[in-house]
CSV table of C-alpha atoms in Angstrom, one decimal:
chain,number,residue,atom,x,y,z
A,1,MET,CA,122.9,136.4,20.2
A,2,GLU,CA,120.1,138.0,22.3
A,3,ARG,CA,118.3,134.8,22.4
A,4,ASP,CA,121.4,133.0,23.6
A,5,SER,CA,121.9,135.6,26.3
A,6,LYS,CA,118.3,135.1,27.5
A,7,LYS,CA,118.8,131.4,27.6
A,8,GLU,CA,122.1,131.8,29.4
A,9,ALA,CA,120.4,134.0,32.1
A,10,ARG,CA,117.6,131.6,32.5
A,11,ASN,CA,120.0,128.7,33.2
A,12,TYR,CA,121.9,130.8,35.6
A,13,VAL,CA,118.9,131.3,37.7
A,14,TRP,CA,117.6,127.6,37.2
A,15,GLU,CA,120.9,126.1,37.9
A,16,GLY,CA,122.1,128.4,40.7
A,17,ALA,CA,122.8,126.7,43.9
A,18,ILE,CA,124.3,127.3,47.5
A,19,PRO,CA,126.6,124.9,49.2
A,20,LEU,CA,125.2,124.3,52.7
A,21,GLN,CA,126.9,122.8,55.8
A,22,ILE,CA,124.0,121.7,58.0
A,23,HIS,CA,124.6,121.0,61.7
A,24,LEU,CA,122.2,119.0,64.1
A,25,HIS,CA,121.6,121.3,67.0
A,26,GLN,CA,123.5,120.2,70.2
A,27,SER,CA,120.3,119.8,72.3
A,28,GLU,CA,119.0,117.1,70.0
A,29,VAL,CA,122.2,115.0,69.6
A,30,THR,CA,121.8,111.7,71.6
A,31,THR,CA,125.1,109.9,70.3
A,32,LEU,CA,128.6,110.1,70.9
A,33,PRO,CA,130.6,111.4,69.0
A,34,SER,CA,128.2,114.0,67.5
A,35,PRO,CA,127.2,113.4,63.9
A,36,PRO,CA,129.3,115.3,61.3
A,37,PRO,CA,127.4,118.0,59.5
A,38,ALA,CA,125.6,117.3,56.2
A,39,LEU,CA,126.9,118.9,53.0
A,40,ILE,CA,124.2,119.6,50.6
A,41,LEU,CA,124.1,121.7,47.4
A,42,ALA,CA,120.7,123.7,47.7
A,43,PRO,CA,119.0,125.1,44.7
A,44,ARG,CA,118.6,128.8,44.9
A,45,ILE,CA,115.0,128.7,43.5
A,46,GLY,CA,114.1,126.1,46.1
A,47,TYR,CA,112.8,126.1,49.7
A,48,LEU,CA,114.5,124.7,52.9
A,49,PRO,CA,111.8,122.3,53.8
A,50,LEU,CA,112.4,120.5,50.5
A,51,LEU,CA,115.8,119.4,51.7
A,52,VAL,CA,114.4,117.5,54.6
A,53,PRO,CA,114.3,114.1,52.7
A,54,GLN,CA,118.1,114.6,52.3
A,55,VAL,CA,118.9,115.8,55.8
A,56,LYS,CA,116.6,113.6,58.0
A,57,PRO,CA,118.2,110.3,57.0
A,58,PHE,CA,121.6,111.7,57.7
A,59,PHE,CA,120.9,112.6,61.4
A,60,SER,CA,118.1,109.9,62.0
A,61,SER,CA,120.3,107.7,64.2
A,62,ALA,CA,121.3,110.6,66.5
A,63,LEU,CA,117.8,112.1,67.1
A,64,PRO,CA,115.9,111.7,70.4
A,65,PRO,CA,112.5,110.0,70.4
A,66,GLY,CA,109.6,112.1,69.5
A,67,VAL,CA,107.6,113.7,66.6
A,68,ASP,CA,109.7,115.5,64.0
A,69,THR,CA,109.0,119.1,63.3
A,70,VAL,CA,111.9,120.3,61.1
A,71,TRP,CA,113.1,123.9,61.0
A,72,PHE,CA,116.4,125.7,60.3
A,73,ASP,CA,118.2,128.5,61.8
A,74,TYR,CA,121.3,130.7,60.9
A,75,LYS,CA,123.1,132.0,63.9
A,76,GLY,CA,120.2,131.5,66.1
A,77,LEU,CA,117.6,133.1,63.8
A,78,PRO,CA,114.8,130.8,62.6
A,79,LEU,CA,114.5,130.7,58.9
A,80,LYS,CA,111.3,131.6,57.1
A,81,TRP,CA,110.6,128.6,55.1
A,82,TYR,CA,108.4,130.2,52.5
A,83,ILE,CA,111.3,132.5,51.3
A,84,PRO,CA,113.3,130.9,48.5
A,85,THR,CA,116.7,129.7,49.8
A,86,GLY,CA,118.6,132.0,47.4
A,87,VAL,CA,116.8,135.0,48.7
A,88,LEU,CA,117.4,134.1,52.4
A,89,PHE,CA,121.1,133.7,51.5
A,90,ASP,CA,121.3,137.0,49.7
A,91,LEU,CA,119.5,138.9,52.6
A,92,LEU,CA,121.3,137.3,55.6
A,93,CYS,CA,124.8,137.0,54.2
A,94,ALA,CA,126.1,140.5,53.2
A,95,GLU,CA,129.5,138.9,52.8
A,96,PRO,CA,128.7,135.5,51.1
A,97,GLU,CA,129.5,132.5,53.3
A,98,ARG,CA,130.5,129.4,51.6
A,99,PRO,CA,129.6,126.9,52.6
A,100,TRP,CA,126.6,128.5,54.4
A,101,ASN,CA,126.4,127.2,57.9
A,102,LEU,CA,123.0,126.3,59.0
A,103,THR,CA,121.5,124.4,62.0
A,104,VAL,CA,118.7,122.0,61.7
A,105,HIS,CA,116.2,121.2,64.5
A,106,PHE,CA,113.8,118.2,64.6
A,107,ARG,CA,112.1,119.5,67.8
A,108,GLY,CA,110.9,122.8,69.4
A,109,TYR,CA,109.2,124.3,66.5
A,110,PRO,CA,109.2,128.1,67.1
A,111,ALA,CA,105.5,128.7,66.2
A,112,ASN,CA,105.7,132.3,67.6
A,113,ILE,CA,108.1,133.2,64.7
A,114,LEU,CA,107.5,130.7,61.9
A,115,THR,CA,104.2,129.8,60.3
A,116,PRO,CA,103.5,126.2,60.4
A,117,CYS,CA,105.0,123.9,57.7
A,118,GLU,CA,103.6,120.5,58.0
A,119,ASN,CA,105.0,118.8,54.8
A,120,GLU,CA,106.0,119.3,51.1
A,121,ASP,CA,102.2,120.4,50.4
A,122,SER,CA,102.6,123.5,52.6
A,123,VAL,CA,105.5,124.6,50.5
A,124,LYS,CA,103.6,123.7,47.2
A,125,TRP,CA,100.6,125.8,48.2
A,126,SER,CA,102.7,128.7,49.4
A,127,TYR,CA,104.2,128.7,45.9
A,128,ILE,CA,100.9,128.4,44.1
A,129,ASN,CA,99.6,131.3,46.1
A,130,SER,CA,102.6,133.4,45.1
A,131,LEU,CA,101.7,132.5,41.5
A,132,LYS,CA,98.1,133.7,42.1
A,133,GLU,CA,99.5,137.1,43.5
A,134,ALA,CA,101.8,137.5,40.5
A,135,ALA,CA,98.8,136.9,38.1
A,136,TYR,CA,96.6,139.2,40.0
A,137,ILE,CA,99.4,142.0,39.7
A,138,PHE,CA,99.9,141.2,36.1
A,139,HIS,CA,96.5,140.4,34.8
A,140,GLY,CA,94.1,141.9,37.4
A,141,ASN,CA,92.8,138.4,38.1
A,142,CYS,CA,94.1,134.9,38.9
A,143,LYS,CA,92.1,132.9,36.3
A,144,ASN,CA,95.1,131.5,34.4
A,145,VAL,CA,96.5,130.0,37.6
A,146,MET,CA,93.2,129.0,39.0
A,147,ASN,CA,92.3,127.1,35.8
A,148,MET,CA,95.6,125.0,35.5
A,149,SER,CA,94.9,121.4,35.1
A,150,GLN,CA,95.9,119.0,37.8
A,151,ALA,CA,98.6,117.5,35.3
A,152,ASP,CA,100.1,121.0,34.8
A,153,GLN,CA,100.1,121.8,38.3
A,154,PHE,CA,101.9,118.6,39.1
A,155,GLU,CA,104.5,119.2,36.3
A,156,LEU,CA,105.1,122.8,37.3
A,157,TRP,CA,105.6,121.9,40.9
A,158,GLN,CA,107.9,118.9,40.1
A,159,SER,CA,110.1,121.2,38.0
A,160,VAL,CA,110.4,123.7,40.8
A,161,MET,CA,110.8,121.1,43.6
A,162,ASN,CA,113.5,119.4,41.8
A,163,ALA,CA,115.0,122.3,40.1
A,164,GLY,CA,115.3,120.1,37.2
A,165,ASN,CA,113.7,120.3,33.9
A,166,LEU,CA,113.8,124.0,32.8
A,167,GLU,CA,112.0,123.3,29.4
A,168,SER,CA,109.2,121.5,31.4
A,169,TYR,CA,108.7,124.4,33.5
A,170,LEU,CA,108.7,127.0,30.6
A,171,ARG,CA,106.2,124.7,28.8
A,172,VAL,CA,103.8,124.8,31.6
A,173,SER,CA,104.4,128.5,32.9
A,174,SER,CA,103.9,129.7,29.4
A,175,LYS,CA,100.2,128.7,29.7
A,176,LEU,CA,99.8,131.3,32.4
A,177,LYS,CA,100.5,134.0,29.7
A,178,PHE,CA,102.7,136.4,31.8
A,179,GLY,CA,104.4,137.3,28.5
A,180,ILE,CA,107.6,139.3,28.6
A,181,PHE,CA,108.3,142.8,29.8
A,182,GLY,CA,109.5,145.6,27.5
A,183,ASP,CA,109.5,149.4,27.2
A,184,THR,CA,109.5,151.1,23.9
A,185,PHE,CA,113.0,152.4,24.3
A,186,SER,CA,114.5,149.0,25.2
A,187,LEU,CA,112.8,147.2,22.6
A,188,ARG,CA,113.8,149.7,19.8
A,189,LEU,CA,117.4,149.5,21.2
A,190,ASN,CA,117.6,145.6,21.4
A,191,SER,CA,115.6,144.7,18.2
A,192,SER,CA,117.4,145.6,15.1
A,193,SER,CA,114.5,144.2,12.9
A,194,VAL,CA,110.9,143.3,13.3
A,195,LYS,CA,112.0,139.6,12.8
A,196,SER,CA,114.3,139.8,15.7
A,197,ARG,CA,111.5,141.1,18.0
A,198,GLU,CA,109.1,138.4,16.6
A,199,ARG,CA,111.8,135.8,17.6
A,200,ALA,CA,112.0,137.2,21.0
A,201,GLU,CA,108.2,137.0,21.5
A,202,LEU,CA,108.1,133.5,20.2
A,203,ASP,CA,111.0,132.5,22.5
A,204,ALA,CA,109.1,133.7,25.5
A,205,ALA,CA,105.8,132.1,24.5
A,206,GLY,CA,104.1,135.4,25.1
A,207,THR,CA,103.7,139.1,23.9
A,208,VAL,CA,105.8,142.1,24.9
A,209,THR,CA,104.1,144.0,27.6
A,210,SER,CA,104.7,147.3,29.5
A,211,GLY,CA,102.5,146.4,32.4
A,212,ARG,CA,103.1,146.0,36.0
A,213,ILE,CA,106.1,143.7,37.2
A,214,PRO,CA,105.5,141.7,40.4
A,215,VAL,CA,108.3,142.5,42.9
A,216,ARG,CA,109.0,141.4,46.5
A,217,LEU,CA,111.3,143.7,48.4
A,218,TYR,CA,113.2,142.6,51.5
A,219,VAL,CA,114.4,146.0,53.1
A,220,TRP,CA,116.8,145.8,56.0
A,221,SER,CA,117.0,149.1,57.7
A,222,ILE,CA,120.2,149.5,59.5
A,223,GLN,CA,121.8,152.4,61.5
A,224,GLU,CA,125.4,151.3,61.4
A,225,ASP,CA,127.6,152.5,58.5
A,226,PHE,CA,129.9,150.2,56.7
A,227,ASP,CA,132.1,150.3,53.6
A,228,ASN,CA,133.0,146.7,53.2
A,229,LEU,CA,130.5,143.9,53.1
A,230,GLU,CA,132.4,141.9,55.8
A,231,ASP,CA,131.7,144.9,58.3
A,232,ALA,CA,127.8,144.7,57.8
A,233,PRO,CA,126.0,144.3,61.1
A,234,SER,CA,124.8,140.9,62.0
A,235,PHE,CA,121.1,140.1,61.2
A,236,ASP,CA,119.4,138.9,64.7
A,237,SER,CA,115.6,139.6,64.2
A,238,TRP,CA,112.9,139.5,61.5
A,239,ASP,CA,111.6,142.6,63.0
A,240,LYS,CA,114.3,144.6,61.2
A,241,ILE,CA,112.9,143.5,57.8
A,242,SER,CA,110.2,145.3,55.9
A,243,TYR,CA,108.7,142.8,53.6
A,244,ILE,CA,107.0,144.6,50.8
A,245,ASN,CA,104.9,143.5,47.7
A,246,ARG,CA,104.8,146.4,45.3
A,247,PRO,CA,104.6,146.2,41.6
A,248,ALA,CA,106.9,148.2,39.4
A,249,GLU,CA,105.0,149.8,36.6
A,250,ILE,CA,107.0,150.4,33.5
A,251,ARG,CA,106.9,154.1,32.5
A,252,GLU,CA,107.2,155.2,29.0
A,253,GLU,CA,109.3,158.3,29.1
A,254,GLY,CA,111.3,158.1,26.1
A,255,LYS,CA,114.3,156.5,27.7
A,256,CYS,CA,115.4,153.2,29.2
A,257,PHE,CA,113.5,152.3,32.4
A,258,SER,CA,116.4,151.5,34.7
A,259,LEU,CA,116.8,149.6,37.9
A,260,GLY,CA,117.4,153.1,39.4
A,261,ASP,CA,114.2,154.3,38.0
A,262,ALA,CA,112.4,151.2,39.3
A,263,MET,CA,113.9,151.7,42.9
A,264,LYS,CA,112.7,155.3,42.9
A,265,MET,CA,109.2,153.9,42.3
A,266,LEU,CA,109.3,150.9,44.6
A,267,LEU,CA,110.8,152.7,47.5
A,268,PRO,CA,109.3,156.3,47.5
A,269,GLU,CA,110.0,156.5,51.2
A,270,ILE,CA,113.7,156.8,50.3
A,271,PHE,CA,113.4,159.0,47.4
A,272,GLY,CA,110.4,161.2,48.6
A,273,ASP,CA,107.6,160.5,46.2
A,274,LYS,CA,105.3,158.9,48.7
A,275,ALA,CA,102.4,159.0,46.2
A,276,SER,CA,104.1,156.0,44.6
A,277,ALA,CA,103.5,153.9,47.5
A,278,SER,CA,99.8,153.3,46.8
A,279,GLY,CA,100.5,150.5,44.5
A,280,ASP,CA,101.1,147.9,47.1
A,281,ILE,CA,99.4,144.6,46.5
A,282,SER,CA,98.7,142.4,49.4
A,283,LYS,CA,97.5,138.9,50.2
A,284,THR,CA,94.2,140.6,51.2
A,285,GLU,CA,93.5,141.8,47.9
A,286,VAL,CA,94.0,138.3,46.3
A,287,GLU,CA,91.7,136.8,49.0
A,288,ASP,CA,89.1,139.5,48.4
A,289,TYR,CA,89.4,138.7,44.6
A,290,LEU,CA,88.7,134.9,45.5
A,291,LYS,CA,85.7,135.7,47.6
A,292,LEU,CA,84.2,137.8,44.9
A,293,ASN,CA,85.0,134.9,42.4
A,294,PRO,CA,84.2,131.8,44.3
A,295,GLU,CA,83.8,129.8,41.1
A,296,GLU,CA,87.5,130.3,40.4
A,297,ALA,CA,88.4,129.2,44.0
A,298,SER,CA,86.7,125.9,43.4
A,299,ASN,CA,88.9,125.0,40.5
A,300,ILE,CA,92.1,124.6,42.5
A,301,GLU,CA,93.0,123.1,45.9
A,302,GLY,CA,94.7,125.1,48.6
A,303,THR,CA,93.4,128.6,47.9
A,304,LYS,CA,94.1,129.6,51.5
A,305,VAL,CA,96.9,132.2,51.6
A,306,MET,CA,99.5,131.6,54.3
A,307,ALA,CA,98.6,133.9,57.1
A,308,GLU,CA,102.0,135.2,57.9
A,309,SER,CA,104.0,134.6,54.8
A,310,LYS,CA,102.5,137.3,52.5
A,311,ASP,CA,102.3,140.1,55.1
A,312,VAL,CA,103.2,143.6,53.6
A,313,GLU,CA,104.8,146.1,55.7
A,314,SER,CA,105.4,149.8,54.9
A,315,CYS,CA,108.4,151.5,56.0
A,316,ASN,CA,108.8,155.2,56.3
A,317,LEU,CA,112.6,156.3,55.8
A,318,SER,CA,114.0,159.5,56.2
A,319,LYS,CA,115.3,161.4,53.2
A,320,SER,CA,118.9,160.8,54.2
A,321,ALA,CA,118.6,157.1,53.8
A,322,GLU,CA,121.3,155.5,51.7
A,323,ILE,CA,121.1,152.0,49.9
A,324,LYS,CA,124.3,150.1,50.9
A,325,LEU,CA,123.5,147.0,49.1
A,326,LEU,CA,121.2,145.7,46.5
A,327,ARG,CA,121.1,142.1,45.4
A,328,ILE,CA,119.1,139.9,43.0
A,329,GLN,CA,119.8,136.3,42.4
A,330,GLY,CA,123.2,136.7,44.1
A,331,ILE,CA,124.0,139.6,41.7
A,332,GLU,CA,124.6,143.3,42.7
A,333,PRO,CA,123.5,145.0,39.5
A,334,LYS,CA,124.3,148.5,38.6
A,335,LEU,CA,121.3,150.9,38.9
A,336,GLU,CA,121.8,151.9,35.2
A,337,ILE,CA,120.7,148.3,34.0
A,338,PRO,CA,117.3,148.1,32.2
A,339,PHE,CA,114.9,146.9,34.7
A,340,THR,CA,112.9,144.9,32.0
A,341,TRP,CA,116.0,142.8,31.5
A,342,LEU,CA,116.0,142.0,35.2
A,343,ALA,CA,112.4,141.2,35.3
A,344,ASN,CA,112.7,139.0,32.1
A,345,ASN,CA,115.7,137.1,33.1
A,346,LEU,CA,116.2,137.0,37.0
A,347,MET,CA,112.7,136.4,38.2
A,348,ASN,CA,112.0,133.3,40.4
A,349,PRO,CA,109.5,130.6,39.2
A,350,ASP,CA,106.8,132.2,41.3
A,351,HIS,CA,107.0,135.1,38.7
A,352,PHE,CA,108.2,137.5,41.3
A,353,LEU,CA,111.4,139.5,41.1
A,354,HIS,CA,112.9,139.2,44.6
A,355,ILE,CA,115.1,142.1,45.6
A,356,CYS,CA,117.1,142.3,48.9
A,357,VAL,CA,118.1,145.9,49.9
A,358,TYR,CA,120.2,147.2,52.9
A,359,VAL,CA,119.3,150.6,53.6
A,360,LYS,CA,121.2,152.9,56.0
A,361,VAL,CA,118.8,155.1,57.8
A,362,PRO,CA,119.5,157.3,61.0
A,363,GLU,CA,115.7,157.2,61.9
A,364,LEU,CA,113.0,154.6,61.2
A,365,THR,CA,109.4,154.9,61.8
A,366,THR,CA,107.3,151.8,61.0
A,367,ILE,CA,103.6,152.4,59.9
């Protein structure tokens, strides 16, 4: 039963999709009448630039002459291409909008807001770099990712790019030896026998660990209060988002390590324990590791970390801050849910747990 539940959760993440209605920006329309919007079902675990092969042919006859530099916006806000599509949707649409109305541009790339995305390879190496960061958080090094064969790299990326063969993804990703997460209390609660625990371990192709869980937090600090999601304020600037890489370290305290416990650890600025904030893992640490281990960097292409995409910001929130919305993979879980279950079942293919949080705060100081 436990095994079936785990498989069901994995399939939910892998098969999750968002209906998009994509409009060509009016300034780029050269035909009358204007082309209708493109309707596309976008994988949650995918990235917007991977939709270009579907979008471009649809609008090609209406485009002005020139060199294509494709980017998307939502209500005028350029969308960061290296953030998974599902995370963008969860973050920007407090009240889920279906279909999600986006605008595509083929000209005027906003280089002052978005890092360059030249082609599919840019997305691929951004994903691989995320794997390196996750490996560094989990193992303290990137060796398993750096030593992947070219064939495994190709198969892993193809499974992510096409959001297709989950079994293929699991086969390759198991070689990275991330294992499964657990705490003593949860394992004792969920494993009625030694055999059932062994089955769980074999099913994950790894060992049970109580180590650090790679987490990406997207914290939107707002000053307006709201009771209903449809009344949430509009999102109009990335400056309002604190983008935080902060591992959650499972603590053995004789009780289930819950999402609420994890949030206290991950956002000490809200809960008052600022000492917990020292666990941030940034792209700089990964880069420093690669500089100290050049023999590993030579084993894989594209070791450069995207300059903007992995920036880590710290936010200093007042004690009166209140979490108004918390969303993971489109789900708004209760704070009592075991955090290890979320980590084992709702992680993205980059082995990060992406958490979107709306925080009401009367005063915000960014440091």
